Coordinates of C-alpha atoms in Angstrom, one line a residue:
M211 CA 12.4 29.6 93.2
F212 CA 16.1 30.5 93.1
S213 CA 19.1 28.3 94.2
H214 CA 21.6 31.2 94.3
V215 CA 22.5 34.6 92.9
M216 CA 26.0 35.2 91.4
L217 CA 27.4 38.5 90.2
G218 CA 30.5 39.2 88.2
A219 CA 33.4 40.9 89.9
S220 CA 36.5 42.2 88.0
N221 CA 38.4 42.7 91.3
P222 CA 37.2 39.8 93.4
D223 CA 39.3 40.8 96.5
Q224 CA 37.8 44.3 96.5
S225 CA 34.3 42.9 96.0
K226 CA 34.8 40.4 98.8
Q227 CA 35.8 43.2 101.1
F228 CA 32.7 45.2 100.1
Y229 CA 30.3 42.3 100.5
D230 CA 31.8 41.1 103.8
A231 CA 30.9 44.6 105.2
F232 CA 27.6 45.0 103.4
L233 CA 26.3 41.6 104.1
G234 CA 27.8 41.6 107.6
A235 CA 25.5 44.5 108.4
L236 CA 22.6 42.2 107.5
G237 CA 23.8 39.5 109.8
C238 CA 25.8 37.4 107.4
K239 CA 29.2 35.8 108.2
P240 CA 32.2 36.6 105.9
G241 CA 32.2 34.9 102.6
F242 CA 34.5 31.9 101.8
T243 CA 36.5 31.7 98.6
D244 CA 36.8 28.3 96.8
P245 CA 39.9 27.1 94.9
K246 CA 38.4 28.6 91.6
G247 CA 38.4 32.1 93.2
R248 CA 34.6 32.4 93.6
T249 CA 33.4 33.7 96.9
F250 CA 30.1 32.5 98.6
W251 CA 28.0 33.9 101.4
R252 CA 25.3 31.7 102.9
H253 CA 22.7 33.2 105.2
A254 CA 19.1 32.3 106.2
G255 CA 19.0 29.4 103.7
N256 CA 20.2 31.6 100.8
T257 CA 23.4 31.7 98.8
F258 CA 25.0 34.8 97.2
A259 CA 28.3 34.7 95.3
I260 CA 30.7 36.7 93.2
S261 CA 33.1 35.5 90.6
A262 CA 35.4 36.8 87.9
P263 CA 33.8 35.9 84.6
I264 CA 34.9 32.4 83.5
N265 CA 35.3 33.6 79.9
G266 CA 38.2 35.9 80.9
E267 CA 36.3 39.1 79.9
P268 CA 35.8 42.0 82.3
A269 CA 32.8 41.8 84.6
C270 CA 30.0 44.1 83.7
F271 CA 26.7 45.0 85.4
G272 CA 23.3 44.4 84.0
N273 CA 21.7 47.6 82.8
G274 CA 18.3 47.6 84.4
A275 CA 19.1 44.8 86.8
T276 CA 18.9 45.1 90.6
T277 CA 19.7 42.5 93.2
G278 CA 17.6 42.9 96.3
F279 CA 18.6 41.9 99.9
A280 CA 16.1 41.6 102.8
A281 CA 16.6 43.5 106.0
E282 CA 14.9 43.0 109.4
S283 CA 14.5 46.7 110.2
P284 CA 15.0 50.2 108.8
E285 CA 18.1 50.5 111.0
Q286 CA 19.6 47.4 109.4
V287 CA 18.9 48.9 105.9
D288 CA 20.7 52.0 106.9
A289 CA 23.6 50.0 108.4
A290 CA 24.0 47.9 105.3
H291 CA 23.9 51.0 103.0
A292 CA 26.5 52.8 105.2
A293 CA 28.8 49.7 105.3
G294 CA 28.6 49.3 101.6
V295 CA 29.4 53.0 100.9
A296 CA 32.2 52.9 103.4
S297 CA 33.6 49.8 101.7
G298 CA 33.8 51.1 98.1
G299 CA 30.2 51.2 97.0
V300 CA 28.4 54.2 95.6
T301 CA 24.9 55.3 96.7
C302 CA 22.4 55.8 93.9
E303 CA 18.7 56.8 93.5
D304 CA 17.0 58.5 96.5
P305 CA 18.6 58.5 100.0
P306 CA 17.6 55.5 102.2
G307 CA 14.0 55.9 103.4
W308 CA 10.3 55.0 103.3
R309 CA 8.6 54.6 99.9
E310 CA 4.9 54.1 99.2
H311 CA 4.6 51.2 96.7
A312 CA 1.0 50.3 95.8
P313 CA -0.1 47.5 96.1
G314 CA 2.9 46.5 98.3
G315 CA 2.4 49.3 100.8
R316 CA 5.2 51.0 102.6
L317 CA 8.8 49.8 102.1
Y318 CA 12.0 51.1 103.6
L319 CA 14.7 51.0 100.8
A320 CA 18.2 51.9 100.1
Y321 CA 20.0 51.6 96.7
L322 CA 23.7 51.4 96.0
R323 CA 26.2 50.0 93.5
D324 CA 29.0 47.6 94.4
P325 CA 32.6 48.2 93.3
A326 CA 31.9 46.4 90.0
G327 CA 28.8 48.6 89.3
N328 CA 26.1 46.0 90.2
K329 CA 23.0 47.7 91.5
L330 CA 21.8 46.6 94.9
C331 CA 18.7 47.3 96.9
V332 CA 18.3 46.7 100.7
L333 CA 14.6 46.4 101.6
H334 CA 12.7 46.2 104.8
R335 CA 9.0 45.3 104.5
P336 CA 7.2 46.1 107.8
P337 CA 4.7 43.6 109.3
K338 CA 1.2 43.9 107.9
E339 CA -0.1 45.5 111.1
A340 CA 2.5 48.2 110.8
K341 CA 1.8 49.0 107.1
A342 CA -1.3 51.1 107.9
A343 CA 0.7 53.4 110.2

């Protein structure tokens, strides 16, 4: 359904450092920056990007918006959350952990905000046979 996700960054260098660490913990290689100053990460057929707003105004986060990233395990969720916080992000909501979400079943989630204030979620959805545990 989506071709890519791009978020605004008022300090693209700081945001690149954050996302290289955060996405690196999810198995993504460091992002590459194009001549226009936009940085792109490509992983598992998906594209994520940051950019200073083209209108010259400061970047701002969407109130009520969350960008979710898939993780292969609870340990990978924890690693991405820790890497993000260590690289200038701020944890938010409950600590990383299991949540019961009907009808979706159990999910392992962690929430944090990037240096520009964008809200992120890292999510591990266990295989169906493990959901009943």
